XYZ file of C-alpha atoms in Angstrom:
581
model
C 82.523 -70.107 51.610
C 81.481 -68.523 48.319
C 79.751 -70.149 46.245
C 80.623 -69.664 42.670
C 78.259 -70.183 39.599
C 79.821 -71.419 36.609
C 78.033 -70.935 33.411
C 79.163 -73.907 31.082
C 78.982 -73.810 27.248
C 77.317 -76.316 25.837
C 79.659 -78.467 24.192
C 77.738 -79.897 21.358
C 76.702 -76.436 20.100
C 77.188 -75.606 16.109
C 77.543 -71.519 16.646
C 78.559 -71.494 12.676
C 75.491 -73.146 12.345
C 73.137 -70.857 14.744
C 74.854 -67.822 12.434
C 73.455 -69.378 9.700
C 70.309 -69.784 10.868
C 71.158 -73.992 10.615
C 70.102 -75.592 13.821
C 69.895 -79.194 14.430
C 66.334 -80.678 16.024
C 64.713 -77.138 16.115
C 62.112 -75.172 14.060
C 64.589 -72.430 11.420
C 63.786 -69.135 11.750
C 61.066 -68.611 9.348
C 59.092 -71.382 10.523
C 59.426 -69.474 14.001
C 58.165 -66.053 12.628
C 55.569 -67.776 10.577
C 54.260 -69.717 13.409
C 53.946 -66.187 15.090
C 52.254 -64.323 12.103
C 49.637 -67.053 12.450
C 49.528 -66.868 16.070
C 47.931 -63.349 15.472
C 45.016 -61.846 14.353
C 45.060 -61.182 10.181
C 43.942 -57.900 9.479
C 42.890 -55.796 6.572
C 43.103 -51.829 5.800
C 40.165 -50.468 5.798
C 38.175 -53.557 8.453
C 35.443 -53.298 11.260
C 36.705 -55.701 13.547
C 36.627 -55.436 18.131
C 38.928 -54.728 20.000
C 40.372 -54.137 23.912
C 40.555 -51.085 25.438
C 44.276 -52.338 27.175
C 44.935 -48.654 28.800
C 43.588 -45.007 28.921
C 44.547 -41.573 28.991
C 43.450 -38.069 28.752
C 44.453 -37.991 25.039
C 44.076 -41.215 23.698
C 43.002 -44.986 24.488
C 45.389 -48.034 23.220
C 43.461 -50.889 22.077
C 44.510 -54.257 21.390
C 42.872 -56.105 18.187
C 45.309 -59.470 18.522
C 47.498 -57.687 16.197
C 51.479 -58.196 16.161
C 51.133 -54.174 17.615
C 48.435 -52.294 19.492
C 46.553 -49.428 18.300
C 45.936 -46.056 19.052
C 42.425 -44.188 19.221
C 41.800 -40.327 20.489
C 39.609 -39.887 23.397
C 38.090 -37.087 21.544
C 35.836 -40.281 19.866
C 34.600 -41.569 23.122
C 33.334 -38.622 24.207
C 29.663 -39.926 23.924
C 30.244 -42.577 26.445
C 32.629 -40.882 29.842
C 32.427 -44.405 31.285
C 34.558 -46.140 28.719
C 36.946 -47.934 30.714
C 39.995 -50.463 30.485
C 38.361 -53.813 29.306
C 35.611 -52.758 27.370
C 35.322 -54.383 23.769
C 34.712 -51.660 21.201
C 34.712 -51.222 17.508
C 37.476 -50.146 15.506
C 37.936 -49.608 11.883
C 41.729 -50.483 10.359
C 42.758 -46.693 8.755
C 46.400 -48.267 8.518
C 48.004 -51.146 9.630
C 51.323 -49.541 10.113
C 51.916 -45.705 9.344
C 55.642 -44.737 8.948
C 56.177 -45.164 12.467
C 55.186 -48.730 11.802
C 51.841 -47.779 14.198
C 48.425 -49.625 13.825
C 46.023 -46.699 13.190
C 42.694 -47.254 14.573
C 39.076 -45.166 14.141
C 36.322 -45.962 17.023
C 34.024 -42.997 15.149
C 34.711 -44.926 11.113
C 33.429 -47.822 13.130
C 30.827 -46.967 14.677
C 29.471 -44.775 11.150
C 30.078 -48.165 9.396
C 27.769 -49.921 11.425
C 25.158 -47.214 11.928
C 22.716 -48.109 9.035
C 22.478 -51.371 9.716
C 21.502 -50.407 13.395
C 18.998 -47.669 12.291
C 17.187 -50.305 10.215
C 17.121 -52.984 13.101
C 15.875 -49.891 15.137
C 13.423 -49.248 12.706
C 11.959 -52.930 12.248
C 12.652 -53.454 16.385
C 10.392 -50.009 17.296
C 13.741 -49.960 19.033
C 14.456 -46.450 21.509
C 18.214 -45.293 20.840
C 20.209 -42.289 22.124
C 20.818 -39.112 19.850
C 22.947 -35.969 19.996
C 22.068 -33.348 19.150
C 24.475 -31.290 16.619
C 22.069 -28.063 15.570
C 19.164 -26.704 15.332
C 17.223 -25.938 11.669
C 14.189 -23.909 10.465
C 12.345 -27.562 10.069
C 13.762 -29.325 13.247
C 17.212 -30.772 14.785
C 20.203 -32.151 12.846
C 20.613 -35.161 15.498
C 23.746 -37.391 15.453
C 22.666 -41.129 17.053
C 25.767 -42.695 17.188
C 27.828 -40.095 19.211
C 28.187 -36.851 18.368
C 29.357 -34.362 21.166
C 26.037 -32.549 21.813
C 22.581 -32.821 24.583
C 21.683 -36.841 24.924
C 18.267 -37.645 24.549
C 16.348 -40.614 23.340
C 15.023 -41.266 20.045
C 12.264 -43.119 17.652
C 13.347 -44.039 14.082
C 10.013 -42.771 12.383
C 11.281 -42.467 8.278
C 13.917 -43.852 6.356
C 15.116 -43.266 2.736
C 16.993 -46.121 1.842
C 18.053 -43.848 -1.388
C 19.428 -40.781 0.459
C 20.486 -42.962 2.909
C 18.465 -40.195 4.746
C 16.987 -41.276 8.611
C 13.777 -39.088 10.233
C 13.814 -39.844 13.985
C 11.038 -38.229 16.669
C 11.311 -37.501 20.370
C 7.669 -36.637 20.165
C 7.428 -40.300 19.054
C 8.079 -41.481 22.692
C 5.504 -39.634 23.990
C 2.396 -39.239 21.991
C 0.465 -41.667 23.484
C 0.730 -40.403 26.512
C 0.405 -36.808 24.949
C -3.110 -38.121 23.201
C -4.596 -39.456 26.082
C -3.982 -36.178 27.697
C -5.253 -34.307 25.015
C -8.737 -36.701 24.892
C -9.298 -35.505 28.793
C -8.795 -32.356 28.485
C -11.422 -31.967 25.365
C -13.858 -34.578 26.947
C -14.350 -31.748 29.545
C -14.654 -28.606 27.128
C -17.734 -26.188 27.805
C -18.637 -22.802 25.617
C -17.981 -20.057 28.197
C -15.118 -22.413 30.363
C -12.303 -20.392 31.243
C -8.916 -22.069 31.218
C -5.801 -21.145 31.820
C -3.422 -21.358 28.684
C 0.331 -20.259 27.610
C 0.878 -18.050 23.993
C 2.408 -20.606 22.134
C 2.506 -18.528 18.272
C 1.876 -15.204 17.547
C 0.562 -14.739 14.124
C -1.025 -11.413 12.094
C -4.186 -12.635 12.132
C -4.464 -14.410 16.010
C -2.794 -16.000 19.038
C -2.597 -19.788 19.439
C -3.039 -20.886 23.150
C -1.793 -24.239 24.541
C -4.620 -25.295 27.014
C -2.554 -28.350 28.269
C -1.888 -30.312 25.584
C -4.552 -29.029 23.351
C -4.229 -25.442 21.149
C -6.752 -22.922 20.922
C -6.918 -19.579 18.537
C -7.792 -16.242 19.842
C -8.715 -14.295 16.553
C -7.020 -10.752 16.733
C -10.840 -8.892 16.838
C -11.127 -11.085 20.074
C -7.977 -9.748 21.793
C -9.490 -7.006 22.847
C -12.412 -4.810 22.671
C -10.202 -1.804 21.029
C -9.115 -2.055 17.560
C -5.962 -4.072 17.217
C -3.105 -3.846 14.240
C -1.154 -6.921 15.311
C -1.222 -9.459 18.152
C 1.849 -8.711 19.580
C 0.375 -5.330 21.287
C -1.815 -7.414 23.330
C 0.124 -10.353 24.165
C 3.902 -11.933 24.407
C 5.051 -15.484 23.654
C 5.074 -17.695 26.579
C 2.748 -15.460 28.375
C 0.502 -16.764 30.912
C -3.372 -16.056 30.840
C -7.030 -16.691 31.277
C -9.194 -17.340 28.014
C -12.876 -18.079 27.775
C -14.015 -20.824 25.217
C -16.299 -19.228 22.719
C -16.847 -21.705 20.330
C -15.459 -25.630 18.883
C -16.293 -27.490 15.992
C -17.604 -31.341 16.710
C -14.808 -33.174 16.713
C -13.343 -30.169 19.326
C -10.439 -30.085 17.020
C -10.907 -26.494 16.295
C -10.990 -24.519 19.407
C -12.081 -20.740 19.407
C -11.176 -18.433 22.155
C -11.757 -15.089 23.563
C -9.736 -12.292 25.940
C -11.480 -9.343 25.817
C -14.791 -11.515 26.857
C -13.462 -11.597 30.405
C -13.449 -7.971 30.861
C -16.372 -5.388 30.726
C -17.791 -3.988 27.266
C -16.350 -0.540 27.183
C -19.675 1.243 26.104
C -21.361 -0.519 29.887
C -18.825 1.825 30.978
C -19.312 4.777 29.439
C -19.825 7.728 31.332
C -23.824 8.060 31.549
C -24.011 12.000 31.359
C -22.763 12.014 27.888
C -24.967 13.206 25.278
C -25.694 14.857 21.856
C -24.400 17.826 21.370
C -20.687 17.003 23.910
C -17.329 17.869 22.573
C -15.228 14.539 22.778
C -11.500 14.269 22.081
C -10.225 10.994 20.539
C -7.665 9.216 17.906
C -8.260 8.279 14.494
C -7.970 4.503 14.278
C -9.561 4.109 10.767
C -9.906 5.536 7.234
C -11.908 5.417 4.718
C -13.255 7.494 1.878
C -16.918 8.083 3.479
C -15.177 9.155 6.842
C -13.381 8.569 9.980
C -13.964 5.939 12.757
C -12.778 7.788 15.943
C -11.923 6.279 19.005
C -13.042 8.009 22.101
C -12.096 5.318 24.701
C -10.495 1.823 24.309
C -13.347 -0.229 22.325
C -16.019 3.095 21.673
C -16.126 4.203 18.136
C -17.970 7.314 16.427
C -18.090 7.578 12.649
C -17.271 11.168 10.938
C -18.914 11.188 7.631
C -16.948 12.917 5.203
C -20.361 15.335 4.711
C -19.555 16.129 8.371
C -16.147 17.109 8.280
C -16.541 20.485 5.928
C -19.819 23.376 5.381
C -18.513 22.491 1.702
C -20.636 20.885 -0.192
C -18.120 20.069 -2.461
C -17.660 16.020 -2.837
C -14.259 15.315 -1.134
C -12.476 12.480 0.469
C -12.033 12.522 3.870
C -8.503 11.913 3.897
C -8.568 15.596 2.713
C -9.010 16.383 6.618
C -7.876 13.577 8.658
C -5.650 10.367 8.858
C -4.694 7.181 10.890
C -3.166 8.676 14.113
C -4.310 12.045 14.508
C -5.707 13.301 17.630
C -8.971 15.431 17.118
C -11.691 17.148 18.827
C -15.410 16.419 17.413
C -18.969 17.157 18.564
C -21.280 14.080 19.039
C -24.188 14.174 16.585
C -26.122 10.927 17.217
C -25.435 8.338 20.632
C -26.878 4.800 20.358
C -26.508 3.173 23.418
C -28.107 0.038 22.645
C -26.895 -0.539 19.339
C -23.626 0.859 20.881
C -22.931 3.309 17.454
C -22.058 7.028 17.174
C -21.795 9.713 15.056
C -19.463 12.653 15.212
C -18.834 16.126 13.522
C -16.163 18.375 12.919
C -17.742 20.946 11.247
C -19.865 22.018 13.915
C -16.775 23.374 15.906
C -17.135 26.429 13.614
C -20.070 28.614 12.677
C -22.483 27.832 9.640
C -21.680 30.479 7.178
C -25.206 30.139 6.051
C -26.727 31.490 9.336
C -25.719 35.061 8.794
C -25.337 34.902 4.933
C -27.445 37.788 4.212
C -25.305 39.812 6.354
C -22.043 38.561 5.256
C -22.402 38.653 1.529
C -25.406 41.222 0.800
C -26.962 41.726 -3.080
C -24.485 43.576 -4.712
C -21.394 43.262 -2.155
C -18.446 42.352 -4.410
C -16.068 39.667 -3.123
C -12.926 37.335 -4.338
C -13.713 33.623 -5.335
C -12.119 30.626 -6.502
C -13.294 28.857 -9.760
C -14.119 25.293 -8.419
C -15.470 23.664 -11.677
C -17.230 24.168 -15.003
C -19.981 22.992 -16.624
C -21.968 24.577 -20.061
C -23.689 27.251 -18.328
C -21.314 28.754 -15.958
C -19.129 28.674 -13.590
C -18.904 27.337 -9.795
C -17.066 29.360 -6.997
C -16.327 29.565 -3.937
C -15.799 32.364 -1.639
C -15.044 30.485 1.067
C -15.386 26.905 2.805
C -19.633 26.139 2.427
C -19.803 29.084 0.460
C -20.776 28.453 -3.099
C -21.990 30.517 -6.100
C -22.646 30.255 -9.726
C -21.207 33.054 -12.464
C -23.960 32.274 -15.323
C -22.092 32.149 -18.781
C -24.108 35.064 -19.635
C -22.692 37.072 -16.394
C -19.003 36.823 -17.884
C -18.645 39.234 -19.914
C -20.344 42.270 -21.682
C -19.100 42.256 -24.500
C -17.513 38.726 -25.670
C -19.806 35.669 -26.612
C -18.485 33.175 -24.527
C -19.358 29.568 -25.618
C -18.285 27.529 -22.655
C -16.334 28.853 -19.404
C -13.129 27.142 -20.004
C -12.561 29.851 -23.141
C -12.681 32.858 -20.041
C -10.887 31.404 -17.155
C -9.434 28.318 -15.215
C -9.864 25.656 -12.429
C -8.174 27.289 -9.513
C -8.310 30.370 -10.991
C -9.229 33.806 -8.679
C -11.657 35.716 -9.959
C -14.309 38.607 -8.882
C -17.864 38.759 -8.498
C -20.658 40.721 -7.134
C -23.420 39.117 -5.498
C -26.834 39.177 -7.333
C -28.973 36.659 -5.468
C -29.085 34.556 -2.202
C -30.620 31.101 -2.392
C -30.234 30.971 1.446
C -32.413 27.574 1.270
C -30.033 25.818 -0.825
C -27.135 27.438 0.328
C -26.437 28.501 -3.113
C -25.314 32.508 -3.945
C -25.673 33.758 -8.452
C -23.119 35.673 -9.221
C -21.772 38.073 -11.842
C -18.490 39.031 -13.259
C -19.549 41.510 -16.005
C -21.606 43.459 -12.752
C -18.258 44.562 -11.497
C -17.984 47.136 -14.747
C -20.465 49.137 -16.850
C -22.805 48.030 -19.227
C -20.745 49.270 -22.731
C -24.119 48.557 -24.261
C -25.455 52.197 -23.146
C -22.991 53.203 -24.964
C -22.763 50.940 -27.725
C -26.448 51.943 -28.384
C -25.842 55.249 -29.253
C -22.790 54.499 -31.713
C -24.270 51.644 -33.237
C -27.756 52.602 -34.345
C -29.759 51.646 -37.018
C -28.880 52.868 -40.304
C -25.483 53.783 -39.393
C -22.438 52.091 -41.514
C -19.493 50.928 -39.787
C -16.417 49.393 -40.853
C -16.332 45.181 -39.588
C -14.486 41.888 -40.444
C -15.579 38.485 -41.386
C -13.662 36.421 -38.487
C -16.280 33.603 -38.972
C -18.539 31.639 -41.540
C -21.169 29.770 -40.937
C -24.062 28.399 -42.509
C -26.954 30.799 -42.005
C -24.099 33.583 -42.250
C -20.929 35.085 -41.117
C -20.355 36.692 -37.952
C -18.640 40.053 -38.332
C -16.134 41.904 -35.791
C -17.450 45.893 -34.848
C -15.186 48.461 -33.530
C -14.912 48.347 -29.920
C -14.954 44.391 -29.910
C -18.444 44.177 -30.629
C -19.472 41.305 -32.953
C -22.096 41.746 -35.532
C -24.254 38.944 -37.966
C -25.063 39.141 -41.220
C -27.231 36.420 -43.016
C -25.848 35.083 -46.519
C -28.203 37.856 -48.857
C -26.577 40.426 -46.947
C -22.942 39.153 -47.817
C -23.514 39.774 -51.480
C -20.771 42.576 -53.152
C -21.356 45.252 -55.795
C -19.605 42.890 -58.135
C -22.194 40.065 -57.431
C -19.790 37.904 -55.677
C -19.919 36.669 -51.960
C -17.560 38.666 -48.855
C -14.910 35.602 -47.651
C -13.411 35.380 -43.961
C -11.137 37.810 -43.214
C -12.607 40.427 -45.478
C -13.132 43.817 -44.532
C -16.105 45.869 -45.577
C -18.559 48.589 -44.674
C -21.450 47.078 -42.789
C -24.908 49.040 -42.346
C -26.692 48.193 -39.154
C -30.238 46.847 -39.693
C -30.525 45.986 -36.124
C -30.014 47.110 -32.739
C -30.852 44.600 -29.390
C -29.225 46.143 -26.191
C -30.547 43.663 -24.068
C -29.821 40.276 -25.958
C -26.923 41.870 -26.916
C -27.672 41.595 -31.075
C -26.248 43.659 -33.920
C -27.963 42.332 -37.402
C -25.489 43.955 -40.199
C -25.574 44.200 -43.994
C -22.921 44.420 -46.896
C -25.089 44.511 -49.641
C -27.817 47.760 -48.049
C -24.529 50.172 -48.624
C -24.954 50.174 -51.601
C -28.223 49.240 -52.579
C -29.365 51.527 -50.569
C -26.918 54.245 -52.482
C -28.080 53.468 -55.484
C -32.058 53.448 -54.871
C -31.057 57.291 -53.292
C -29.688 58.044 -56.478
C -32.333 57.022 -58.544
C -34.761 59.129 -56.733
C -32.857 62.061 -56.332
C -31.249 62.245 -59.985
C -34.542 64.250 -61.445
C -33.647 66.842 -58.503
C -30.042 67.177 -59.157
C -30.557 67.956 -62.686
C -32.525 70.693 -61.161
C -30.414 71.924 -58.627
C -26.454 70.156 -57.979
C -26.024 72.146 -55.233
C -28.890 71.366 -53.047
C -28.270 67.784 -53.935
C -24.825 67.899 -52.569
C -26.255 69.726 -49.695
C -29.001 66.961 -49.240
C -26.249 64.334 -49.540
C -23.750 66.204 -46.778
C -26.949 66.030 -44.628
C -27.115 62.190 -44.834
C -23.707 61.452 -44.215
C -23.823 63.304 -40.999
C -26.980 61.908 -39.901
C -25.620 58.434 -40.602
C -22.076 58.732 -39.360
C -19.910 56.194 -41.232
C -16.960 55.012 -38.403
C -13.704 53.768 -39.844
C -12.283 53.736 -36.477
C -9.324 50.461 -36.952
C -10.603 47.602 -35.853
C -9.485 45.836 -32.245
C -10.494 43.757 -29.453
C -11.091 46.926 -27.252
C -11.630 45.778 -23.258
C -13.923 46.846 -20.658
C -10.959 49.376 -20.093
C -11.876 51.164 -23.206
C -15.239 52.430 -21.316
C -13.604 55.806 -21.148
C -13.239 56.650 -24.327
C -16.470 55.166 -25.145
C -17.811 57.633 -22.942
C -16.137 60.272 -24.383
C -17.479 59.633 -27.806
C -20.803 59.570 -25.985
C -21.170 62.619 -25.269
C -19.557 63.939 -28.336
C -22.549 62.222 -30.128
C -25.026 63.827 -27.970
C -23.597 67.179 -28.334
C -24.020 66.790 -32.148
C-alpha cells in the first residue's frame, strides 16, 4: 500500500494579506531585512578592516569581511607570503562596496600600505627586525619595499626616519655590525709591519687599490703596486682578485692601514745582470717626459735618465720632446751605473760620431760650406752647418760693401746662407765664419776709383747730427761732417740732394770715405785766384793747365745705384782702364 502525502493548506492563511506584505503575529518585511542589515558587518568605502580568506585560487582569493557579499582580492597581492591559506585573517581596504556588478571590491596591498607607517615607527621605537623586498638597485643603495613587494626577502633594521617625507632608511648591515666590529677588533689586535695577509680587491681607484683583509680595508698606493712605473691600478690588479699583501705601515688607532705588492717580490736592480757596465748599448721604452730629458725603462722597475744635453752634439738649448716621447722604443748607451743608489744615466748622442773629433778635417780654414741661420744677436749671426756644428758670421763678415747695423736687416731665422770657414775654436766647439769671404774685396778696386782729391757725384740718403751720410757710385756710402755740407750760395745740402762730393779721405781697411761739398768749389776758386796773374799772361797755357787737372782728378757722374757684389766685373774693367791711363 502506497502511502500518499497530502500537503494541506493552511486554512487560516490571509494570502491577500501575505501579497501585501500584511501578516498577522509576524515581523513585516522591513523589519526582516533590517534585522538582517544589522545582523552584518557596517562598512565604509575607503576602510581597513580583517577579513577571512573563505577560498583560493590561482587568480584570486575570496574573503569574507561579515558583509551582506564576499569580496574579491588578486593573488598577484599575496605574492610576498606563498603560504597564505584558507582561514587566515588578513587586511583589506574597502575600494567599493558594490561595483556595477553589485561586487565588494577589496585591496590586501591598500591595506597593508595603510598600515605600514605606523608599523615602521613601532619598528623603529621596538629595534624591531622586519622583512624587506627588494625592488632595485641605486647609485646610493637599494630601493627596498618592507611590506611585500615581489623581489629577494631579506631582513631589515629601521635606522632613519623622516616623519616629513614620510621617507624610511633601513640597514641590513645594521643586523650585523656587532658581530662585524668584533671581527674587525681581532683582526687589528693582531696587525704587525711586515705581516703578510691574504686580502680580496675590493675598489680600484686612480690613485690605489683598497684590500679587504677580513673585515678590515687596507690601501695599496699605486707606486706600491709594483716596482715598474704604473699609469692606473687596473694594469696590475682586477676587482675581486685574490692576493698576498705585506703591511707596510698603520696609524695608532690601526684605522689607516698601508700596504704593499711589489714588496713581496725581488727589487729589479738585485737582479740586474752583473756584467753590465758603462759604456753598453741598452734598448728600452720611454715611460716619462720631461723638459730636462727622458726616464727610460730598461727592465720592469730600472730607470736611466737621458738629459736633454745628451740627446743631440747641438749645443743649441732644446726640449727633449724635440727627440723622444712617452712610448717610444729606443736604443741608448749607458753613461753613468749606480748600483747602490740604484740610478743611471743614458745617451743618445753617443750612437753617432762627435763632429768635433775630426773638425779640422771636415771643415778646413777657408773650405766654404751651406749653413742655417739659427739666431741673432748685435754682432752677428749664429749658424749651423750641421747638428753640433756651430759658427758665428761677425756683422762685419756680411758684407763688403753695405753697413749693416744689426743682422736681421741682411737675412732671416731659418734662412740658408753661405760661408767660408776662417777659424776653428776646436776647444769650444765653436767655427768664425764669413759671408763677404765668398766674393772679392771691391775695396781694391774701390781704392783706385775713389782716391783722394777726386770728385764724384753722391746723395744725401741720411742726416744726422755730426753730418750726413752720402751714397757713392757703386753702392759705396760716403760722410761728410756739417762744414762740409755748406753750398756756393751759403745755404746747407738737405736729404735727398744730389751734389758733387770731393774725397778728402780714403780707409780701405775700415772701410771709410770722408767727402766734402763745400772743397769743390772752394777749392776752384782758391785755383783761380792763384792762377789769374798767369792767365792774363798766357790763356792758353791756363786752359792747358786746367785740362791737366781735370784729368788728373777724374770727376765720375756715373748714375747713381745700389750696385751688388755682381758688379765686380765691371769694376774691374774700369780698373784697368784707370791703370792704363
Amino acid at each position: 500500500m502506497t502511502e500518499e502525502v497530502k500537503n494541506s493548506p493552511i486554512e487560516d492563511f490571509d494570502w491577500e494579506a501575505f501579497e501585501k506584505g500584511e501578516t498577522k503575529g509576524e515581523k513585516s518585511r522591513e523589519e526582516l531585512t533590517k534585522t538582517y542589515d544589522e545582523s552584518l558587518n557596517t562598512v565604509r568605502d575607503k576602510d581597513v578592516i580583517e577579513g577571512t580568506i573563505i577560498s583560493l585560487n590561482k587568480r584570486e582569493a575570496v574573503v569574507n569581511i561579515g558583509y551582506k557579499s564576499d569580496g574579491i582580492i588578486p593573488m598577484s597581492e599575496f605574492r610576498y607570503n606563498p603560504e597564505i591559506k584558507v582561514g587566515d585573517v588578513v587586511e583589506v581596504f574597502i575600494e567599493n562596496q558594490e561595483d556595477k556588478k553589485g561586487q565588494l571590491i577589496l585591496s590586501h596591498r591598500k591595506a597593508r600600505a595603510a598600515r605600514s607607517w605606523d608599523r615602521i615607527n613601532e619598528a623603529l621605537e621596538k629595534d624591531e627586525v622586519i622583512k624587506g623586498f627588494i625592488k632595485c638597485r641605486t647609485k646610493g643603495g637599494m630601493i627596498v619595499d618592507v611590506f611585500g613587494i615581489e623581489g629577494k626577502t631579506m631582513e631589515f633594521k629601521v635606522v632613519k626616519i623622516n616623519q616629513e617625507f614620510k621617507n624610511v632608511v633601513v640597514s641590513h648591515k645594521a643586523l650585523i655590525e656587532a658581530e662585524l666590529e668584533q671581527q674587525k677588533r681581532e683582526i687589528i689586535a693582531k696587525l704587525e709591519k711586515g705581516q703578510v695577509l691574504e686580502g680580496t680587491v675590493k675598489n680600484i681607484t686612480s690613485y690605489g687599490v683598497f684590500i679587504d683583509l677580513g673585515g678590515v680595508d687596507g690601501l695599496i698606493h699605486i707606486t706600491d703596486l709594483s716596482w715598474g712605473r704604473v699609469s692606473h691600478p687596473e694594469e696590475v690588479v682586477q676587482l675581486d682578485q685574490k692576493l698576498n699583501v705585506v703591511i707596510l705601515d698603520f696609524d695608532d688607532e690601526k684605522k689607516r692601514i698601508a700596504l704593499g705588492l711589489k714588496q713581496l717580490l725581488p727589487h729589479p736592480w738585485d737582479a740586474l745582470d752583473s756584467e753590465l757596465k758603462v759604456g753598453d748599448k741598452v734598448k728600452g721604452k720611454v715611460v716619462v717626459m720631461a723638459d730636462y730629458g727622458a726616464f727610460v725603462e730598461i727592465a720592469p722597475g730600472v730607470e736611466g735618465l737621458i738629459h736633454v744635453s745628451e740627446m743631440s752634439w747641438s749645443q743649441h738649448l732644446r726640449s727633449a720632446q724635440d727627440f723622444m716621447k712617452v712610448g717610444d722604443e729606443i736604443e741608448a748607451v749607458i753613461l753613468t751605473l749606480d748600483r747602490e743608489d740604484r740610478k743611471m744615466s743614458l745617451g743618445i748622442k753617443q750612437l753617432r760620431n762627435d763632429p768635433w773629433e775630426n773638425i779640422e778635417t771636415k771643415y778646413p780654414v777657408g773650405s766654404k760650406h751651406s749653413a742655417r741661420v739659427r739666431n741673432f744677436t748685435n754682432f752677428g749671426v749664429f749658424v749651423e752647418i750641421e747638428e753640433g756644428v756651430d759658427g758665428l758670421i761677425h756683422i762685419s763678415d756680411l758684407s763688403w760693401t753695405k753697413k749693416v747695423k744689426h743682422p736681421s736687416e741682411f737675412t732671416q731665422i731659418g734662412a740658408d746662407i753661405e760661408v767660408q770657414v776662417l777659424e776653428i775654436d776646436k776647444e769650444n766647439r765653436r767655427l768664425s765664419l764669413g759671408h763677404k769671404q765668398l766674393e772679392e774685396n771691391p775695396w781694391d778696386v774701390f781704392e783706385t776709383i775713389f782716391t783722394v782729391g777726386s770728385v764724384h757725384e753722391g746723395t744725401i740718403i741720411e742726416v744726422v747730427e755730426k753730418g750726413a751720410v752720402i751714397a757713392l757710385p757703386y753702392g759705396v756710402e760716403g760722410f761728410a761732417t756739417p762744414k762740409h755740407l755748406a753750398k756756393a750760395d751759403g745755404s746747407r745740402a738737405q736729404l735727398d740732394e744730389k751734389l758733387e762730393f770731393k774725397v778728402l779721405e780714403f780707409n780701405k781697411d775700415s772701410k771709410r770715405i770722408i767727402l766734402s761739398h763745400s772743397r769743390t768749389f772752394e777749392d776752384e776758386q782758391k785755383g783761380e785766384r792763384a792762377e789769374q796773374p798767369r792767365k792774363r799772361e798766357n790763356r792758353g797755357e791756363g786752359r792747358r793747365g786746367g785740362n791737366r787737372r781735370a784729368e788728373e782728378t777724374p770727376v765720375l757722374t756715373t748714375p747713381l745705384e745700389k750696385t751688388t757684389l755682381g758688379d765686380l766685373e765691371a769694376l774691374a774693367s774700369l780698373k784697368e782702364k784707370l791703370a792704363g791711363k
